[in-house]
Tab-separated table of C-alpha atoms and ligand atoms in Angstrom:
chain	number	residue	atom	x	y	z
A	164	UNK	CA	50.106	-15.784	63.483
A	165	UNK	CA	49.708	-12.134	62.037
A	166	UNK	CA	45.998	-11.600	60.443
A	167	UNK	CA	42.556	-12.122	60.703
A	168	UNK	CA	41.651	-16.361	60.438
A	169	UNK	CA	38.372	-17.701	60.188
A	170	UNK	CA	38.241	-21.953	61.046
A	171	UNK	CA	35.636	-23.806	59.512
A	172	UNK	CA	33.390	-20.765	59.959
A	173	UNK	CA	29.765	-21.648	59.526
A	174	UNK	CA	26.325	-18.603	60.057
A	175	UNK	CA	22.946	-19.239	59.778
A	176	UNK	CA	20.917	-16.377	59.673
A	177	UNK	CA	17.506	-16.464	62.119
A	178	UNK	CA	14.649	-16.694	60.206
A	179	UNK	CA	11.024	-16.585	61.944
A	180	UNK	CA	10.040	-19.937	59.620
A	181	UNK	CA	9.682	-23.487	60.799
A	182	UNK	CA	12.347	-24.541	58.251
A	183	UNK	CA	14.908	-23.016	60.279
A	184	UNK	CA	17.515	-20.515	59.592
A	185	UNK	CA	19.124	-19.749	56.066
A	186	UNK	CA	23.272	-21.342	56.070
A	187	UNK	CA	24.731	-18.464	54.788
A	188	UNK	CA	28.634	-19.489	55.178
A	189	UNK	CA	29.409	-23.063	54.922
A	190	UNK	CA	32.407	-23.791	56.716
A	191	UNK	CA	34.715	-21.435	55.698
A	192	UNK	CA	38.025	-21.940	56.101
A	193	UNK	CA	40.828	-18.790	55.361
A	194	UNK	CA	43.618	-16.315	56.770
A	195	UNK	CA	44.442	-12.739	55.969
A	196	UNK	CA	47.358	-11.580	56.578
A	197	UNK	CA	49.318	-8.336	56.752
A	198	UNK	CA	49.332	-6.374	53.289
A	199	UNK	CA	47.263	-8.386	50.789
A	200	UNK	CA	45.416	-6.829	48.557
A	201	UNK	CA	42.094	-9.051	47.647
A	202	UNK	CA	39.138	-9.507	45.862
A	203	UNK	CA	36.468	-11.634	47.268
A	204	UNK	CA	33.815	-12.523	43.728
A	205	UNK	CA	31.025	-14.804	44.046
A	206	UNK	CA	27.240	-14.207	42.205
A	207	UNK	CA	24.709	-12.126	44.148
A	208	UNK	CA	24.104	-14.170	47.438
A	209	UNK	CA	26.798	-16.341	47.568
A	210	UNK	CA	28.035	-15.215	51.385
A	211	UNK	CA	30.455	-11.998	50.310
A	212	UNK	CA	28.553	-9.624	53.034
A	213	UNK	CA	28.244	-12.336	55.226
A	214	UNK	CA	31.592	-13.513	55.411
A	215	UNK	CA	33.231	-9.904	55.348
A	216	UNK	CA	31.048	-8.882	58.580
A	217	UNK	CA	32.675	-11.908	60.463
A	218	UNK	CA	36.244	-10.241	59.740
A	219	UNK	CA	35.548	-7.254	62.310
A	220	UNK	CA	33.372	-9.419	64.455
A	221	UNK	CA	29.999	-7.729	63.484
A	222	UNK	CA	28.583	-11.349	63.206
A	223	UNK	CA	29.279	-13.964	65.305
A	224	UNK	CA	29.528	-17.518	63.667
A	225	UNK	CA	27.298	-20.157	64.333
A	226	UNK	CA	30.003	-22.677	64.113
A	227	UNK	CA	33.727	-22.544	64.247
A	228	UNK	CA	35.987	-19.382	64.812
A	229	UNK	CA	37.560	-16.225	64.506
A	230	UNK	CA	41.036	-14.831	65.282
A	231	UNK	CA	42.988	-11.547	64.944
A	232	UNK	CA	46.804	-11.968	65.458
A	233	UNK	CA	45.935	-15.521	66.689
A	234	UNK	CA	43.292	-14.265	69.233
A	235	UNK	CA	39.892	-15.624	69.125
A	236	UNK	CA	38.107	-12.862	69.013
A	237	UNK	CA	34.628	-14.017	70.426
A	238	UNK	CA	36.649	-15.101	73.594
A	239	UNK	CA	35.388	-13.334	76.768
A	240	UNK	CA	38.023	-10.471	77.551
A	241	UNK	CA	39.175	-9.804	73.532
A	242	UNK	CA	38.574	-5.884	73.099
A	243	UNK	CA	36.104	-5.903	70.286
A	244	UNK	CA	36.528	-2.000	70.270
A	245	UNK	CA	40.327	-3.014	69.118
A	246	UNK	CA	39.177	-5.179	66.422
A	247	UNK	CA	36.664	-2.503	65.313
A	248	UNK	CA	39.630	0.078	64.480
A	249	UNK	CA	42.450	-2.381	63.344
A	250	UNK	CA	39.709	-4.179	60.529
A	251	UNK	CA	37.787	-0.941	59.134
A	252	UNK	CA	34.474	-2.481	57.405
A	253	UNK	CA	32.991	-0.090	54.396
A	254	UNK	CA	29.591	-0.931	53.922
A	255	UNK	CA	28.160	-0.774	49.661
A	256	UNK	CA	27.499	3.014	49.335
A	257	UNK	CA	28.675	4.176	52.450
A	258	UNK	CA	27.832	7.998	51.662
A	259	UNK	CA	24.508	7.130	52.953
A	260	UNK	CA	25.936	6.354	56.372
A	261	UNK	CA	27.405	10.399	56.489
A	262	UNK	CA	25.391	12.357	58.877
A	263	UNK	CA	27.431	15.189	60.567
A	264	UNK	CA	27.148	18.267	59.101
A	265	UNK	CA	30.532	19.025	57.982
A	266	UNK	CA	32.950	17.570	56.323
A	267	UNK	CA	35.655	17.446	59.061
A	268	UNK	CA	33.169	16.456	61.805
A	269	UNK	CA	32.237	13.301	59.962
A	270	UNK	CA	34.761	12.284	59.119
A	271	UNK	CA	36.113	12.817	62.731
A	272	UNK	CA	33.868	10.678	64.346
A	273	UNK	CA	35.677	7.380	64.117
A	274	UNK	CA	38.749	8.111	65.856
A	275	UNK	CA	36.398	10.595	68.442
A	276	UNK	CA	34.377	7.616	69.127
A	277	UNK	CA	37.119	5.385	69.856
A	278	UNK	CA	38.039	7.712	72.703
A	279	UNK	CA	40.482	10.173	71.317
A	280	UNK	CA	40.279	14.013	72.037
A	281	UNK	CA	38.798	16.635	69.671
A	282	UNK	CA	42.101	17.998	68.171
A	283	UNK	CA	43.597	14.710	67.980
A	284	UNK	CA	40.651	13.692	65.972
A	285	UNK	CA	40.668	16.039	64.397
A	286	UNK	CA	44.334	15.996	62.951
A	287	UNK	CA	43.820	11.914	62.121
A	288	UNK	CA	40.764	13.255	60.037
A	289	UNK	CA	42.530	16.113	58.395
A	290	UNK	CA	45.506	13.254	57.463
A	291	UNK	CA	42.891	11.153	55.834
A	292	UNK	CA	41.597	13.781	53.988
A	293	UNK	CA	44.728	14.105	52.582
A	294	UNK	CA	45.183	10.924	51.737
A	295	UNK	CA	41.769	10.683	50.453
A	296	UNK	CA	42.606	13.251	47.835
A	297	UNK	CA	40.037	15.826	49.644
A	298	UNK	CA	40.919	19.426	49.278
A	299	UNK	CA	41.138	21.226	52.783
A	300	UNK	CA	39.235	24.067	51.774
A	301	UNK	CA	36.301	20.954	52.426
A	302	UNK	CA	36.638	20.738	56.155
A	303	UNK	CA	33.777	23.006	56.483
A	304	UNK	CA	31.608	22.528	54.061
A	305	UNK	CA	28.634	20.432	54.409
A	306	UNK	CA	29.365	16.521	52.972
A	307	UNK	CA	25.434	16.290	51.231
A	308	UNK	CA	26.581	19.101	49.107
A	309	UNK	CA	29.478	17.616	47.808
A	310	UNK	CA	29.553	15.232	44.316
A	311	UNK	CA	28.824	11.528	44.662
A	312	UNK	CA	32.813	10.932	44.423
A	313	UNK	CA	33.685	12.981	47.102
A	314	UNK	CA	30.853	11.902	49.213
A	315	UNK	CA	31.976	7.811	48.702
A	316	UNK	CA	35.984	9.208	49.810
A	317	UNK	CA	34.669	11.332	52.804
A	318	UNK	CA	32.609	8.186	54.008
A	319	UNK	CA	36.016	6.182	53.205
A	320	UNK	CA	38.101	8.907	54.403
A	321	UNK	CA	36.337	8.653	58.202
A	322	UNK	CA	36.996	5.188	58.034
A	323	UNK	CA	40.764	5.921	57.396
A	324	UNK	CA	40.999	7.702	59.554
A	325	UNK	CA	40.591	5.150	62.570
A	326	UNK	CA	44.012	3.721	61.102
A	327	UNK	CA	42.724	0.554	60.049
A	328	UNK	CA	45.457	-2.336	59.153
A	329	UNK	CA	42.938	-3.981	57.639
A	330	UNK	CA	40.671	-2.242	54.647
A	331	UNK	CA	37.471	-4.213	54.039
A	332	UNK	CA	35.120	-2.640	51.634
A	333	UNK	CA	32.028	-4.066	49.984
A	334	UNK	CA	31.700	-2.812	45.930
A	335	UNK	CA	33.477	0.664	47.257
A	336	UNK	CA	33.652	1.233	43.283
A	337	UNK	CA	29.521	1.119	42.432
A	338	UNK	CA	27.913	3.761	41.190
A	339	UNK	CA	31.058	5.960	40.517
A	340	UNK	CA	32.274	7.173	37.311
A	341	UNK	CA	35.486	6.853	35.416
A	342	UNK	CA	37.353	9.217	36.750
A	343	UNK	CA	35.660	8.132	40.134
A	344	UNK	CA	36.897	4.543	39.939
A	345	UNK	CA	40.556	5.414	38.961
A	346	UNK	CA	41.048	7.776	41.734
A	347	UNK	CA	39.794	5.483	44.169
A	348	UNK	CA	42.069	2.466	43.095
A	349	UNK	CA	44.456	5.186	42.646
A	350	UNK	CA	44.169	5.863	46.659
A	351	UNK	CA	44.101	1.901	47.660
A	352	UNK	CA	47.028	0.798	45.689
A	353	UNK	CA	48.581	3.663	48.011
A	354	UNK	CA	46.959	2.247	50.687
A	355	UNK	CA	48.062	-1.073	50.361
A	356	UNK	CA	51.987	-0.437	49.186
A	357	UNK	CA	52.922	2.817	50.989
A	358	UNK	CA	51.019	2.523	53.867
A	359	UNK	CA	50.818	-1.527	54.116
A	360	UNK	CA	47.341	-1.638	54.800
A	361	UNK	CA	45.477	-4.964	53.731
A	362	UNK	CA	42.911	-4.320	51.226
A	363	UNK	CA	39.604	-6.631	50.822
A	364	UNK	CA	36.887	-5.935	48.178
A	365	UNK	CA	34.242	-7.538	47.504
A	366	UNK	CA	34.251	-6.673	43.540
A	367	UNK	CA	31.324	-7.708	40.924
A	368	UNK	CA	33.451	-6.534	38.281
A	369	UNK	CA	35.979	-9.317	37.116
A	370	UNK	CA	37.965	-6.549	35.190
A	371	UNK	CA	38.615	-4.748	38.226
A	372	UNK	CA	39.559	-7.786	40.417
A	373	UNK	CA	42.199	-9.107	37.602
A	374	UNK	CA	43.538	-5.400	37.610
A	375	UNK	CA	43.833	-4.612	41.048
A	376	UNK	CA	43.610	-7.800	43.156
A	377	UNK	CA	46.937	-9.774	44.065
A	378	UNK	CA	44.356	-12.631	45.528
A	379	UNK	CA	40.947	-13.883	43.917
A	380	UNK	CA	38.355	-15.707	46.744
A	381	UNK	CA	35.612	-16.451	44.662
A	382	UNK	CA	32.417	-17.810	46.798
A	383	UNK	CA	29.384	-20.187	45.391
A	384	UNK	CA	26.643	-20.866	48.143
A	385	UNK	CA	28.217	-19.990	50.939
A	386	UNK	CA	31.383	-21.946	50.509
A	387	UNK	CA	35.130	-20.739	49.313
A	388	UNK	CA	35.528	-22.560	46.173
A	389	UNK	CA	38.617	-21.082	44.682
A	390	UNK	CA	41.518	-18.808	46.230
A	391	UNK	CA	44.552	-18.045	45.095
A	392	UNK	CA	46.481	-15.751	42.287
A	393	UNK	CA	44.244	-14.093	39.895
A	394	UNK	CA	46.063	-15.264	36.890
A	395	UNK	CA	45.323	-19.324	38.097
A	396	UNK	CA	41.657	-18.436	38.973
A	397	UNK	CA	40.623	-16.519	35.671
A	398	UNK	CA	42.019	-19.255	33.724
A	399	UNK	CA	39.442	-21.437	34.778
A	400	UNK	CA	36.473	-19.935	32.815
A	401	UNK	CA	34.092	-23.097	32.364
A	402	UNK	CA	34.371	-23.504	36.619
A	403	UNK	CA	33.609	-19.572	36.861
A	404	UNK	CA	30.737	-19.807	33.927
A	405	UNK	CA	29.331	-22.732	36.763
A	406	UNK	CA	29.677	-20.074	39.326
A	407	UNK	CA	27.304	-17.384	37.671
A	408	UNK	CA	30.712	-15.663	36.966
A	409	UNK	CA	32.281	-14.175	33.685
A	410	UNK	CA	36.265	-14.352	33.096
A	411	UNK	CA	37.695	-10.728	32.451
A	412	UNK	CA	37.516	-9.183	28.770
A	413	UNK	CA	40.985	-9.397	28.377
A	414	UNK	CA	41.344	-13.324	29.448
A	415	UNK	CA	38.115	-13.730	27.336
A	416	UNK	CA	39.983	-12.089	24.080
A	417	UNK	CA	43.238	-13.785	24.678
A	418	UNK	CA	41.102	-17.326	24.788
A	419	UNK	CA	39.040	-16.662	21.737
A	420	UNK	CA	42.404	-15.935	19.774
A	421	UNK	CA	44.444	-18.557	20.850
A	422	UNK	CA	41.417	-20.948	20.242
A	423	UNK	CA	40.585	-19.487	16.708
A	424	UNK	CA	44.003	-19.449	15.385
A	425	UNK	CA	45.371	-22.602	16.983
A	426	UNK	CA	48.303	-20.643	18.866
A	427	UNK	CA	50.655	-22.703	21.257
A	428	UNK	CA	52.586	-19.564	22.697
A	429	UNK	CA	51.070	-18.935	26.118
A	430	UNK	CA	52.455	-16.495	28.621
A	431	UNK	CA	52.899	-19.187	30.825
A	432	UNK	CA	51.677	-23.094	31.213
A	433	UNK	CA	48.295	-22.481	33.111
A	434	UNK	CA	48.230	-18.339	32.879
A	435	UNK	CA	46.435	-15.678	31.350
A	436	UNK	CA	46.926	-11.894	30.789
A	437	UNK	CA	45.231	-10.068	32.941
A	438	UNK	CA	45.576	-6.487	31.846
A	439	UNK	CA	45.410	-4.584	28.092
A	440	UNK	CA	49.074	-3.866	28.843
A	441	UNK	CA	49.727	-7.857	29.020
A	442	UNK	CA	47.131	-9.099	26.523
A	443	UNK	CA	48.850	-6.184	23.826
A	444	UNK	CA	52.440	-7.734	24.890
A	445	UNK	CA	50.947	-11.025	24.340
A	446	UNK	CA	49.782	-10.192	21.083
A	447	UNK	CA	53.438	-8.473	19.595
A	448	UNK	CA	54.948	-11.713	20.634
A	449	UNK	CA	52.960	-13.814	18.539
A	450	UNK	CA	52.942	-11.510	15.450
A	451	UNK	CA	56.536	-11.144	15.747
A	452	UNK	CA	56.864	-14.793	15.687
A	453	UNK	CA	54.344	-14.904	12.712
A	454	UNK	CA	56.333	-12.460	10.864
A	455	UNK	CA	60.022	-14.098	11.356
A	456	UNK	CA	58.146	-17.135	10.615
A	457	UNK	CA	57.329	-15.959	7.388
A	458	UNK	CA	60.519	-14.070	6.476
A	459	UNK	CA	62.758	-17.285	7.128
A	460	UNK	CA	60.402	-19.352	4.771
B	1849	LIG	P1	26.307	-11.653	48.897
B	1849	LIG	O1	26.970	-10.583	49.690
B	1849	LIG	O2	27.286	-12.534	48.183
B	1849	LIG	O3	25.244	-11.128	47.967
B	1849	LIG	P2	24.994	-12.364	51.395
B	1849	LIG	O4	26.060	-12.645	52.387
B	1849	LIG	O5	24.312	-11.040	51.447
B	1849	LIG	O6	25.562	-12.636	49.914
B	1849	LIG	O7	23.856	-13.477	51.507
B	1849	LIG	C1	24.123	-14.861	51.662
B	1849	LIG	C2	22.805	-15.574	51.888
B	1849	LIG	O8	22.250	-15.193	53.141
B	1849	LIG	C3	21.742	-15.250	50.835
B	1849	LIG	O9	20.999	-16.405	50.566
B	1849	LIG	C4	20.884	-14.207	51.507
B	1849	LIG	O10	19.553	-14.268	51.034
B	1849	LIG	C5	20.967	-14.623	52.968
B	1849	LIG	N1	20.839	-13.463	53.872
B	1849	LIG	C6	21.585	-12.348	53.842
B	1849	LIG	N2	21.235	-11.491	54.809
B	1849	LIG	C7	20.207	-12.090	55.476
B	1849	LIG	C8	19.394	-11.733	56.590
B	1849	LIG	N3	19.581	-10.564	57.233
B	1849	LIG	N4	18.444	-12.612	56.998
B	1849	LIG	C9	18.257	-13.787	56.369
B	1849	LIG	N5	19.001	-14.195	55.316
B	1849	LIG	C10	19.946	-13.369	54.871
């Protein structure tokens, strides 16, 4: 099967303590598969990191396994360095990871040190840059000198430039502004529907994930406790509020109306809006109801 599985994953991390190691994941069963775009929630803690360095086989799990394309990928002759370029892992603020001293050289690197030549490096980077939104009047310039936005899509960018199928990035949206944070989802909505590339982020922000996400994974000690469509997982808000987790400020608004005035008319048995654009479509609905409602008494 097409993807990246885990099966009834568990880690414990080694600790130096008689009390053993801390169970970070908790049996985790789930599969990936070729163009999803998903956000993995779940408080502070809860396994995210964890679980998203077992997807490119940085960790190795205690218990149970791991496949890509239905190949475990801890067996002995699996090409890890394979694995490494397909699933493309973006660590939280991975500007701090940029070391080369131009832009084009560091963003280079990747695909160099997965064996490929200079100038065919070099082209893959100068693609990604592209596709990154990076001006190529940037190749030479030094990264540190460049604003925090550019800095988070040149680290991104040298990423891209392996050719990942899989995108796997950890809060790639903290810490940048507006403008910052559009662009960016601008770029992975490409990504993901032009270039078919899975997307996974691990999001804090529950507007973001409702926006953006076609698939909520929402973590609580270690353990997948929900996963499925965003619209049946923000609907459950007193299960979420259990979690440590809020439901989006458009679910939360569409609630508190429907609750205050008494309404009936939902978008659909067990659904919520989850974008302004839905919640305000919501809303004409019922005001056009209230209004013929009125006229024909
Ligand atoms: P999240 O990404 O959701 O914040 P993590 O995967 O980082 O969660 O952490 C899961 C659990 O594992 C937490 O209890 C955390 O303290 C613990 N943990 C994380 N990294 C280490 C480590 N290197 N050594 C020991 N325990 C760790």
């Amino acid at each position: 099967m097409k993807g990246i599985s885990l099966e009834r994953v568990s880690y414990q991390y080694q600790t130096n303590t008689s009390a053993g190691g801390k169970t970070a994941l908790h049996n985790v069963t789930l599969h990936i598969s070729p163009g999803e775009f998903i956000a993995l929630i779940g408080k502070t803690g809860s396994g995210k990191s964890t679980l998203i360095q077992h997807l490119n086989g940085l960790l190795r799990p205690t218990e149970g396994n791991c496949f890509f394309d239905g190949e475990n990928i801890w067996e002995k002759n699996f090409d890890k360095k394979v694995l490494r370029q397909k699933v493309g892992l973006c660590f939280q603020y991975p500007e701090y990871q940029i070391f080369e001293e131009t832009v084009l050289k560091d963003i280079a690197f990747g695909p160099q040190n997965l064996g490929f030549g200079k100038i065919e490096s070099e082209a893959k980077a100068r693609h990604a840059m592209e596709v990154m939104g990076l001006d190529e009047k940037l190749e030479g310039v030094s990264p540190f000198s460049l604003s925090g936005g550019q800095k988070r899509r040149v680290a991104l960018a040298g990423v891209l430039a392996m050719e990942p199928e899989y995108l796997i990035l950890d809060e790639p949206l903290a810490g940048l502004d507006y403008p910052g944070k559009e662009k960016l989802f601008e770029i992975l909505h490409f990504l993901n529907e032009k270039k078919g590339i899975s997307i996974v982020i691990v999001s804090h922000n529950m507007n973001e994930a409702a926006a953006h996400a076609k698939r909520v994974i929402a973590m609580e000690n270690g353990s997948v406790r929900m996963d499925g469509k965003p619209e049946e997982i923000f609907v459950k808000k007193d299960e979420l509020k259990k979690m440590g987790l809020n439901v989006p400020d458009v679910v939360r608004f569409y609630m508190d109306v429907r609750e205050r005035f008494n309404l009936s008319t939902a978008l659909k048995e067990d659904s919520v809006p989850l974008t302004q654009r839905q919640l305000a479509k919501w809303l004409c609905k019922i005001l056009e109801e209230n209004k013929n409602g009125r006229n024909s008494g």
